[in-house]
XYZ file of C-alpha atoms in Angstrom:
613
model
C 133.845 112.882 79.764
C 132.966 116.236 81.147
C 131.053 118.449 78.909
C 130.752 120.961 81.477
C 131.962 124.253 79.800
C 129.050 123.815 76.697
C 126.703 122.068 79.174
C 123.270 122.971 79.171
C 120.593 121.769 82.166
C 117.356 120.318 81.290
C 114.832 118.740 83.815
C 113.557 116.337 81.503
C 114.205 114.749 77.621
C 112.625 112.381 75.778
C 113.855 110.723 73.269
C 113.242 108.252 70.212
C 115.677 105.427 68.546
C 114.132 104.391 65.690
C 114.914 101.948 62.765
C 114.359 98.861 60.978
C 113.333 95.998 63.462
C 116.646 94.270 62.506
C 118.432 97.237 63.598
C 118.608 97.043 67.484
C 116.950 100.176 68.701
C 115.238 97.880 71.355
C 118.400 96.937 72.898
C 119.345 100.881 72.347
C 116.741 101.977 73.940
C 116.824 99.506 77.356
C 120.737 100.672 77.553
C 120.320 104.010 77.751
C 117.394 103.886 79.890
C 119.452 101.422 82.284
C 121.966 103.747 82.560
C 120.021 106.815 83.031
C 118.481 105.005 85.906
C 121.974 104.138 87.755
C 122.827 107.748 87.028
C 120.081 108.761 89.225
C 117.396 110.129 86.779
C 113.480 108.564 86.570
C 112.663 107.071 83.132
C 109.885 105.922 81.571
C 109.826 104.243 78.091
C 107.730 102.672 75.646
C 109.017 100.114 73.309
C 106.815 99.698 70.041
C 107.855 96.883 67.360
C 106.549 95.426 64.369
C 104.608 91.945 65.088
C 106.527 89.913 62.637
C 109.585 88.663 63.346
C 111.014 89.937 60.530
C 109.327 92.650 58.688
C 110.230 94.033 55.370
C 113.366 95.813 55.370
C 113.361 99.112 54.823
C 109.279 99.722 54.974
C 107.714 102.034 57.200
C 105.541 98.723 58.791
C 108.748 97.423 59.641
C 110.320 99.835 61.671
C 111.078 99.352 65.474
C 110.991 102.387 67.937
C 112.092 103.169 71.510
C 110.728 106.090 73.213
C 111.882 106.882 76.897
C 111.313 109.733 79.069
C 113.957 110.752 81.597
C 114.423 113.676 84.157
C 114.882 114.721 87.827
C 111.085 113.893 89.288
C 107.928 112.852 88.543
C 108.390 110.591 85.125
C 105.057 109.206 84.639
C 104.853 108.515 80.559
C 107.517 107.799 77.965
C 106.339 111.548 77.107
C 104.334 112.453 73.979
C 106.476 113.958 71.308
C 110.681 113.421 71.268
C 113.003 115.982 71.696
C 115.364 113.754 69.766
C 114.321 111.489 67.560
C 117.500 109.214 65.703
C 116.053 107.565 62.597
C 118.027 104.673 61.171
C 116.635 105.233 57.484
C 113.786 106.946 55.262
C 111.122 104.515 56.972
C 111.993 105.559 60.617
C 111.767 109.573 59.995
C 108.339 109.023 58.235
C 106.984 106.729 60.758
C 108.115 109.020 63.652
C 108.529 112.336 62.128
C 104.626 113.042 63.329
C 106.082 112.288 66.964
C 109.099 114.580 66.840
C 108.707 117.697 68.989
C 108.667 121.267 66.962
C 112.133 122.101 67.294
C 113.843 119.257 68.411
C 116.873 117.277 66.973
C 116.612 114.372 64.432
C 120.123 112.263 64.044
C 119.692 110.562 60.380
C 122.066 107.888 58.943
C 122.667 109.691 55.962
C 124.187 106.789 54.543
C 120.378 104.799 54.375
C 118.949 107.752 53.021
C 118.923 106.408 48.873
C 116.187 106.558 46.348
C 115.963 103.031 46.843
C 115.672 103.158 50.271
C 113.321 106.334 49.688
C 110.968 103.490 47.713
C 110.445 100.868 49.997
C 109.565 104.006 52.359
C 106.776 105.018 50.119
C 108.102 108.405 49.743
C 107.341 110.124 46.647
C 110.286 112.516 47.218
C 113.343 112.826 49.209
C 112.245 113.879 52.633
C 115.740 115.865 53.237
C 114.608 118.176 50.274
C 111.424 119.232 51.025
C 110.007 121.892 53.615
C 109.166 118.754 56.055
C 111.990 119.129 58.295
C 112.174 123.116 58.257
C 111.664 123.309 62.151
C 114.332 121.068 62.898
C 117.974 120.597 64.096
C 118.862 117.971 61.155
C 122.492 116.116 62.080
C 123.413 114.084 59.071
C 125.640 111.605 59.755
C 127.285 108.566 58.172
C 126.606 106.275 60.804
C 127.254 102.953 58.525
C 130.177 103.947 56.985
C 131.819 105.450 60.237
C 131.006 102.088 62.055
C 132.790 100.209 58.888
C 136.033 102.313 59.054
C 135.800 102.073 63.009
C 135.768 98.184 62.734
C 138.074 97.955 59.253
C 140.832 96.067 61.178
C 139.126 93.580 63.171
C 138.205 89.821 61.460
C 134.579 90.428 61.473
C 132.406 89.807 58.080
C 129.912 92.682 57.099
C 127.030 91.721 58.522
C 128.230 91.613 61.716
C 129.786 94.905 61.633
C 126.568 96.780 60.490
C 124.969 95.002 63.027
C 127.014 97.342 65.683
C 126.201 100.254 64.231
C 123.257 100.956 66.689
C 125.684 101.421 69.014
C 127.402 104.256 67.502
C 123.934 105.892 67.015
C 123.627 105.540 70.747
C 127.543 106.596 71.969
C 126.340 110.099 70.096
C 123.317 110.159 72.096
C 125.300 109.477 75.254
C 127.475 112.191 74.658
C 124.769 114.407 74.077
C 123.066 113.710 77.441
C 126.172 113.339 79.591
C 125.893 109.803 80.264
C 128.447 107.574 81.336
C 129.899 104.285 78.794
C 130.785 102.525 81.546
C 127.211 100.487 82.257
C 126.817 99.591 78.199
C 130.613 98.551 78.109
C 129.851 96.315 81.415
C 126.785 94.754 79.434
C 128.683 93.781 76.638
C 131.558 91.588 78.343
C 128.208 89.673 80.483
C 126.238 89.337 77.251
C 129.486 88.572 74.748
C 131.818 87.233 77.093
C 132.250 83.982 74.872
C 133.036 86.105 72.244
C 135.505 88.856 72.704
C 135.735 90.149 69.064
C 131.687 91.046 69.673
C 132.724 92.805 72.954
C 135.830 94.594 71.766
C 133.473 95.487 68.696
C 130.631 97.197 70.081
C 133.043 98.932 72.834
C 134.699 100.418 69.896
C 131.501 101.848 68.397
C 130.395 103.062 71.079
C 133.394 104.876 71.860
C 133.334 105.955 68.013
C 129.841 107.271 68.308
C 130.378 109.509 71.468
C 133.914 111.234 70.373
C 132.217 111.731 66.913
C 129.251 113.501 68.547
C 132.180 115.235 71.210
C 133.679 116.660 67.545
C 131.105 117.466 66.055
C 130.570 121.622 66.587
C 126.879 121.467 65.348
C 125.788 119.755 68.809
C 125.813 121.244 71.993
C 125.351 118.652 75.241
C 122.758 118.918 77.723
C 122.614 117.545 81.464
C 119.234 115.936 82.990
C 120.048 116.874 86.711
C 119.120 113.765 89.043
C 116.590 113.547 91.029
C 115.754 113.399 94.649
C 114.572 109.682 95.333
C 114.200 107.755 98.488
C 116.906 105.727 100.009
C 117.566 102.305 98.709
C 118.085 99.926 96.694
C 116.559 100.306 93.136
C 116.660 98.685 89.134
C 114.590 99.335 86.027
C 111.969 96.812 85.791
C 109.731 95.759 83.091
C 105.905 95.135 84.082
C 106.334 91.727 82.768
C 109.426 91.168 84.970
C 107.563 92.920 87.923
C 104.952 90.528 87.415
C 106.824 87.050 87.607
C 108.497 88.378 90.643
C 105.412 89.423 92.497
C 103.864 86.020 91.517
C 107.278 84.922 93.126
C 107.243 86.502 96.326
C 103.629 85.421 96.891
C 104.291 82.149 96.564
C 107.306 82.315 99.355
C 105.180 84.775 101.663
C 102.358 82.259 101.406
C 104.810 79.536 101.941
C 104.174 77.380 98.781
C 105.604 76.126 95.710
C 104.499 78.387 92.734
C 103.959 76.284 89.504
C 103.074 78.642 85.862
C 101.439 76.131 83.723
C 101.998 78.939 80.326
C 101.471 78.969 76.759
C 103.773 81.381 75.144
C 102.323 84.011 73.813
C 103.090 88.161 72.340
C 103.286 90.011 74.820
C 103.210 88.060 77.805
C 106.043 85.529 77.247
C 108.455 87.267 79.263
C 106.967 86.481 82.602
C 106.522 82.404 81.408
C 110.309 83.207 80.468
C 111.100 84.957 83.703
C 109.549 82.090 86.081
C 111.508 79.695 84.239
C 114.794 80.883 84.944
C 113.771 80.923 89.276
C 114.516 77.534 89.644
C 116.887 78.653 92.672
C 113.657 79.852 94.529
C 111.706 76.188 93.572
C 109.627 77.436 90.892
C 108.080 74.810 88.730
C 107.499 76.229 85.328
C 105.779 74.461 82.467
C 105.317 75.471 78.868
C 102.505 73.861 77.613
C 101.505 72.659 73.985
C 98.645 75.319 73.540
C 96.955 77.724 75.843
C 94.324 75.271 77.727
C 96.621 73.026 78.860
C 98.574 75.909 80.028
C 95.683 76.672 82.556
C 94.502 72.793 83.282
C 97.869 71.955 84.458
C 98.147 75.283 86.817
C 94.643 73.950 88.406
C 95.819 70.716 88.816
C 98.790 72.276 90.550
C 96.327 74.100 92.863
C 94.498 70.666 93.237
C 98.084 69.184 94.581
C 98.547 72.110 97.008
C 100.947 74.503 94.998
C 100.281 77.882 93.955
C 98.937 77.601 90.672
C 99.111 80.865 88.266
C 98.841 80.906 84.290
C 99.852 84.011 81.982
C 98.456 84.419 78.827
C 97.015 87.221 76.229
C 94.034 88.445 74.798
C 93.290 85.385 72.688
C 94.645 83.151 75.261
C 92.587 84.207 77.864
C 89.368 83.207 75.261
C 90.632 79.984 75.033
C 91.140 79.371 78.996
C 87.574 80.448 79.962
C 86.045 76.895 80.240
C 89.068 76.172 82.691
C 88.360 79.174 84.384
C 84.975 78.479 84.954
C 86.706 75.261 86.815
C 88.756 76.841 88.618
C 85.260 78.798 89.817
C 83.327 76.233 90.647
C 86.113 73.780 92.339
C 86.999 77.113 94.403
C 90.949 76.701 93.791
C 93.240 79.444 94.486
C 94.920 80.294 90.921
C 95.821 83.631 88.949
C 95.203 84.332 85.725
C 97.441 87.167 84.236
C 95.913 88.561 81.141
C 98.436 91.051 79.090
C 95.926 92.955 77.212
C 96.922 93.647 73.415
C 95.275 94.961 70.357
C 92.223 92.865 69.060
C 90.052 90.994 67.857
C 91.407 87.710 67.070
C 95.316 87.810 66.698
C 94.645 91.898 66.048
C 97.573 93.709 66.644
C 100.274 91.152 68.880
C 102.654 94.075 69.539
C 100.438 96.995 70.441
C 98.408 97.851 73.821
C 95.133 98.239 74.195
C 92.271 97.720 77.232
C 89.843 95.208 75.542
C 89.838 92.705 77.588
C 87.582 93.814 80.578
C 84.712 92.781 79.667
C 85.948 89.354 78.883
C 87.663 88.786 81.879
C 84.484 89.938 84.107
C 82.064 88.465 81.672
C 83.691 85.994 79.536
C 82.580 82.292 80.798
C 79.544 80.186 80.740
C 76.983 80.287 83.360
C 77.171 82.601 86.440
C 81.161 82.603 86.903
C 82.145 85.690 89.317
C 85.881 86.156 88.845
C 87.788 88.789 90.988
C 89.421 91.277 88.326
C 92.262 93.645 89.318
C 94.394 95.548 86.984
C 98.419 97.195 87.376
C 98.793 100.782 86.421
C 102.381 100.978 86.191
C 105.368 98.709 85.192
C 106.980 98.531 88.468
C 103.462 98.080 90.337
C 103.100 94.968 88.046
C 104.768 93.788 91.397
C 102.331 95.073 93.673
C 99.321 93.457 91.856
C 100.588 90.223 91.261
C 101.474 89.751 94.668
C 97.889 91.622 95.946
C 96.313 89.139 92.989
C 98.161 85.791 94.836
C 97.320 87.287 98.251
C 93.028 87.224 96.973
C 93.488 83.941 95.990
C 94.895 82.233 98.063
C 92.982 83.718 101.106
C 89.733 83.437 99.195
C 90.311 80.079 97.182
C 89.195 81.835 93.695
C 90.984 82.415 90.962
C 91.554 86.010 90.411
C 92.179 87.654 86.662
C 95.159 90.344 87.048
C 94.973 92.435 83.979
C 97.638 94.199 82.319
C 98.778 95.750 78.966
C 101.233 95.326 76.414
C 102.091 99.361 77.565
C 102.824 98.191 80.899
C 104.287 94.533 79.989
C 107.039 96.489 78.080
C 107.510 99.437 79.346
C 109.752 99.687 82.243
C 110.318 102.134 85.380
C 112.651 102.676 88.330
C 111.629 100.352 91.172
C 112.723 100.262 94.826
C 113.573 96.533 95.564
C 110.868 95.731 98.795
C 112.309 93.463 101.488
C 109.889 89.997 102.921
C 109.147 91.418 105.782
C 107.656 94.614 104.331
C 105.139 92.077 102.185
C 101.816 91.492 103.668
C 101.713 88.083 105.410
C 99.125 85.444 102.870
C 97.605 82.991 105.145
C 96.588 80.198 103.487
C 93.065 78.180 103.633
C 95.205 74.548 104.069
C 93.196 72.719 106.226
C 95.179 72.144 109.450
C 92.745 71.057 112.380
C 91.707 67.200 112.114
C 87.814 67.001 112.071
C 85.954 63.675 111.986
C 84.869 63.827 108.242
C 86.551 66.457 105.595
C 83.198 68.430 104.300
C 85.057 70.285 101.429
C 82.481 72.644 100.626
C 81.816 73.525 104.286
C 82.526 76.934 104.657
C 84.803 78.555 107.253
C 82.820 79.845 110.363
C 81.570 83.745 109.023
C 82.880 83.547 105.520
C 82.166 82.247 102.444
C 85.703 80.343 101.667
C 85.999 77.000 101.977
C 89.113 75.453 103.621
C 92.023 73.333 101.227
C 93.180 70.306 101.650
C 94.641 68.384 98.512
C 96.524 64.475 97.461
C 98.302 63.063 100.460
C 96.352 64.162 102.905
C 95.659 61.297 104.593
C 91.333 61.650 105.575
C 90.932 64.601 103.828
C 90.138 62.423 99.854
C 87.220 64.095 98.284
C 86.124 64.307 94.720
C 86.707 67.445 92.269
C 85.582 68.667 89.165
C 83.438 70.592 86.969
C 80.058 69.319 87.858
C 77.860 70.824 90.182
C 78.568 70.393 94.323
C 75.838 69.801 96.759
C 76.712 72.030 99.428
C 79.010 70.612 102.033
C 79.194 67.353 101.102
C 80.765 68.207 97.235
C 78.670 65.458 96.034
C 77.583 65.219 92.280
C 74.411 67.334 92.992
C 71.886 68.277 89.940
C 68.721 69.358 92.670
C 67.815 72.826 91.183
C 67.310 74.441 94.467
C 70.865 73.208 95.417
C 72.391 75.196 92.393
C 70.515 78.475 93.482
C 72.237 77.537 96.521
C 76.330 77.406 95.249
C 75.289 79.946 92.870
C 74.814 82.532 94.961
C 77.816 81.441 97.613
C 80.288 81.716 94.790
C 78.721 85.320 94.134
C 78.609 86.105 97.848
C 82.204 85.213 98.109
C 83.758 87.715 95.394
C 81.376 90.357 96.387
C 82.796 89.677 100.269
C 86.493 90.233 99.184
C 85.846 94.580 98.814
C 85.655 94.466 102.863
C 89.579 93.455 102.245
C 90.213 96.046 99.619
C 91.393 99.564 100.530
C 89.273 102.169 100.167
C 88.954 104.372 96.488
C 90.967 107.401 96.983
C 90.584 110.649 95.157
C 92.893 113.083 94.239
C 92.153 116.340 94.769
C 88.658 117.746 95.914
C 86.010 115.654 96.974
C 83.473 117.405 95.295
C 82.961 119.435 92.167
C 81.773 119.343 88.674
C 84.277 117.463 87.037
C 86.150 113.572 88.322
C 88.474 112.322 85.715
C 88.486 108.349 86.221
C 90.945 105.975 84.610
C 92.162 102.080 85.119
C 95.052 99.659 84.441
C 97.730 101.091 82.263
C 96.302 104.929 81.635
C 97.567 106.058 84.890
C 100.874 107.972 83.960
C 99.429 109.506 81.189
C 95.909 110.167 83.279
C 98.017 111.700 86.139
C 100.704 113.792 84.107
C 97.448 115.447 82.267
C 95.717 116.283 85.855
C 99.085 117.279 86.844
C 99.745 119.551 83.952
C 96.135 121.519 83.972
C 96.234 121.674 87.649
C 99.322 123.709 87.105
C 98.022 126.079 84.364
C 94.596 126.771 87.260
C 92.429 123.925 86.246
C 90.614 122.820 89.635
C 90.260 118.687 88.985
C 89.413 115.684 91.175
C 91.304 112.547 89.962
C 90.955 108.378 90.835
C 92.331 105.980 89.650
C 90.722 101.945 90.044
C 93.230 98.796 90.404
C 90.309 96.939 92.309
C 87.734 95.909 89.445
C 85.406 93.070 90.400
C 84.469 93.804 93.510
C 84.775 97.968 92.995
C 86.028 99.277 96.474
C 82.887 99.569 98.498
C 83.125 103.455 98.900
C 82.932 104.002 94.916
C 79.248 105.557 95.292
C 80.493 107.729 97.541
C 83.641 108.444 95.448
C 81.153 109.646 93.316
C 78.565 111.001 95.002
C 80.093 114.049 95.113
C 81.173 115.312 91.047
C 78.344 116.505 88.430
C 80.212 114.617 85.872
C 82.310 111.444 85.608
C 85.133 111.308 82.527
C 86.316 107.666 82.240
C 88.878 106.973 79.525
C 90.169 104.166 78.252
C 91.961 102.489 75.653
C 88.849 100.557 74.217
C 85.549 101.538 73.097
C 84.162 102.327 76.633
C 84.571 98.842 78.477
C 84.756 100.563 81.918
C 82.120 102.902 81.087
C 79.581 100.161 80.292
C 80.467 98.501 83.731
C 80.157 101.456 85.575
C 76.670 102.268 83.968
C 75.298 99.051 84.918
C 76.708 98.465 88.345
C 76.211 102.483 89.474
C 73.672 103.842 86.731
C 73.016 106.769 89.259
C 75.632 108.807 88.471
C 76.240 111.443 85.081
C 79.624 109.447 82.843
C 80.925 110.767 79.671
C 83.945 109.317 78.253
C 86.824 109.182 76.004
C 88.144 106.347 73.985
C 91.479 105.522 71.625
C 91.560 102.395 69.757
C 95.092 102.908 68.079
C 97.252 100.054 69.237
C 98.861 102.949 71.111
C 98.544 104.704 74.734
C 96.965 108.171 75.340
C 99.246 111.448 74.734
C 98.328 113.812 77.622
C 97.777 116.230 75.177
C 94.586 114.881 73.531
C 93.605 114.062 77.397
C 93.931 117.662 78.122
C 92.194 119.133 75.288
C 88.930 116.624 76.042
C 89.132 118.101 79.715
C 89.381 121.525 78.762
C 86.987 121.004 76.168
C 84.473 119.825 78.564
C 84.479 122.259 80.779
C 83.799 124.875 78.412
C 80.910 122.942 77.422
């Protein structure tokens, strides 16, 4: 498989599989991004499918697309335009053609490209004939019919041969970027092995694709050189899969049994899905009938002594804000992952988007502090979940950890942590016999209360959603007694930003511009900086995970720029909570409300644009 005589070296690519959602580019995609990661190279992709399971064939609101990133260092986004971009028929090239980089190569099964097919794309002419595609390498290739003559002799109906033919899109791609068959082949005897005609079918595709593409004189091959990356062990990882395991490792650092009490739900049923199949570590999983009792049962698990943690979207998280509040006022440990998603209402199930802060700080009845962190990366999905069971647990609150469907899908190299790297979680379980249990007695110079649950033999008190007298957890309705818990259940969360590591900036301390993001526009945020930094800029840069409380140095953070440029992928969520918690300072902002993350293009241009203002 050496290409080495033709071989040209790149430092990074990105590229796009795109097709009808029937057509596999999802499972396209995650191969060649799996293997690019055992050959040594950083990735970062960006999955992006239709909502419904099964879209209309053929139409441009059906097609599926996986856009990765991959090179020798410093791989923060899935990238912004593709220098290859493979489109399965007419309704893939005009639903990605916007996104393919001036210049680059487009791989086209010429065999989908019909006037029928042409129709259900909405094209009023044939795309290959017009001036549209001047500026590109164009590689027209038979792709269906090449996978049927590759497969003619085996005993396989049509439909599952056409079914393979991602995979010859993909050996062409391999080819093209150097990449080994080995991983892919590997795949498909784990994922097949009950079926061997499936295995020895796709092998053979594959196969057919890259010694088509090795023939083929119009394509030259390219080599991503690998890059230099810390000792250790290391595997792609989904922010979804990050998630459950960082839930998982807090439960055994902490020492308890975690129980998810989850409603599935697009996109955050991967983590419910990834809990489930722990049952070797003594995870209790439980899929509820609807998304309340998803979040009732995880509080009653917190009530019993486990580690009780619900996952849930933007909808979902509406519906679990009465339990929330119970969670608040009981003052149980429990986490509450939200995977933010496009809104209002059901909105838009498969597409990212920020709108969910203010609900998650806001979004209950009566004063209800939450603590609110967010991820900013796939593989620190880990990081936060565990630093999300680590608050809880410590401070017996529930604590909101907010992601995005960018993050939830997206995945990233990660290097696997060992236990004894992991912060230790110690636990409020009440351990010291005292002559009577006072459960709303407060631990000597805090404002956490110590846990003791059923079978506890002298520790029985009462719980629920009523108000507690102080101390005693009594029934209590005195008004001045309210005032009282009030304000301890607000002391507490504001309390927890003496644990929180300071708000770092990157770059100068001081100066006229701070570019501020959260959650899931980090890459994109950083890569930006990064790029104008390069070209002269002079920037400043931070970055918030910590959300409710803000790391108690954020003033300061502050104190020092002229001008403060939050963006987000809302309509300013951030921006309004800044404003009312530090009105001192000068914010402008920028805002997307696409279903899709930031390019660090339009980033740039806003910066630039600003400071020639």
């Amino acid at each position: 498989m050496d290409n080495s005589k033709s071989v040209i070296e790149l430092e990074r690519v990105v590229i796009k599989f795109s097709g009808d959602s029937g057509d596999g580019m999802q499972l396209t995609g995650t191969q060649f991004s799996e293997t690019s990661a055992l050959m040594g190279n950083e990735v970062s992709t960006f999955p992006d499918y239709p909502a419904e399971i099964r879209a209309p064939q053929g139409t441009v609101g059906g097609v599926s697309g996986f856009q990765l990133n991959f090179g020798n260092m410093n791989i923060n986004t899935p990238g912004d335009y593709a220098d290859v971009l493979v489109a399965m028929n007419p309704a893939a090239l005009v639903a990605n053609l916007r996104w393919a980089k001036d210049g680059g190569t487009i791989i086209l099964d010429i065999d989908m490209f019909t006037e029928k097919n042409f129709e259900k794309a909405g094209c009023s002419e044939n795309p290959l004939v017009t001036n549209k595609l001047t500026n590109y390498q164009i590689i027209k290739v038979p792709i269906t019919s090449l996978t049927k003559e590759a497969l003619k002799d085996l005993d396989l109906d049509n439909k599952s041969v056409v079914r393979t033919k991602n995979m010859f899109a993909l050996g062409m791609v391999y080819w093209l970027f150097n990449r080994e068959l080995d991983y892919t082949e590997h795949f498909f005897e784990k994922k097949f092995k009950k079926v061997p005609l499936i295995v020895e079918a796709n092998k053979r595709v594959l196969s057919a694709g890259y010694n088509f593409a090795l023939n083929l004189q119009l394509i030259r091959s390219y080599r991503v050189v690998k890059g230099k990356i810390e000792k250790g062990r290391y595997r792609n990882i989904s922010g979804n899969v990050a998630t459950a395991w960082g839930l998982l490792a807090a439960a055994e650092k902490a020492g308890l049994q975690l129980f998810l009490g989850s409603y599935p739900i697009t996109p955050a049923t991967e983590i419910l899905q990834e809990i489930a199949a722990r049952k070797d570590m003594g995870a209790i999983s439980f899929q509820a009938e609807d998304e309340i009792a998803g979040i009732v049962t995880a509080i009653g698990a917190a009530f019993a002594g486990k580690f009780g943690c619900t996952s849930t979207s933007g909808p979902g998280l509406a519906l679990k804000s009465e339990a929330i509040g119970l969670a608040v006022i009981a003052e149980l440990p429990l986490v509450i992952v939200n995977v933010q998603r496009g809104g209002p209402s059901t909105g838009l199930p498969t597409k990212t988007e920020q709108a969910d802060l203010l609900q998650a700080l806001y979004g209950r009845n009566g004063e209800s502090p939450c603590v609110v962190i967010a991820s900013s990366t796939p593989s620190n999905c880990f990081k936060y979940a565990f630093e999300a069971g680590k608050i809880a647990l410590e401070n017996m609150t529930p604590v909101i950890l907010l992601t995005d469907g960018f993050l939830a899908n997206g995945s990233h190299p990660w290097k696997f942590p060992t236990m004894k790297d992991l912060p230790e979680i110690k636990t409020r379980i009440i351990t010291q016999q005292t002559e009577k249990y006072l459960p709303y007695q407060r631990i000597e110079g805090t404002t956490i209360r110590q846990w003791a649950f059923p079978g506890m033999k002298g520790y029985e008190h009462r719980i629920g959603g009523l108000e507690k007298m102080a101390v005693t957890g009594t029934v209590s309705y005195v008004p001045e007694n309210h005032e009282v818990m009030t304000y301890e259940r607000k002391r507490k969360i504001q309390e927890i930003a003496e644990q929180l590591p300071l708000q770092e900036i990157d770059g100068e301390t001081s100066g006229d511009i701070l570019i501020v993001g959260w959650g899931g526009t980090y890459g994109h945020l950083l890569t930006a900086v990064s790029e104008l930094r390069e070209a002269g800029q002079t920037l400043s840069y931070t970055h918030f995970n910590y959300i409710n409380p803000l790391p108690k140095n954020t003033a300061d953070v502050f104190q020092g720029f002229k001008r403060i440029i939050i963006f987000e992928i809302n309509d300013g969520q951030f921006y309004k909570y800044l404003r009312s918690e530090l009105p001192q300072f000068n914010y402008l902002r920028y805002n997307k409300i696409q279903g899709l993350p930031f390019t660090t293009s339009e980033i740039k241009e806003f910066i630039i644009k600003t400071k020639e203002e």
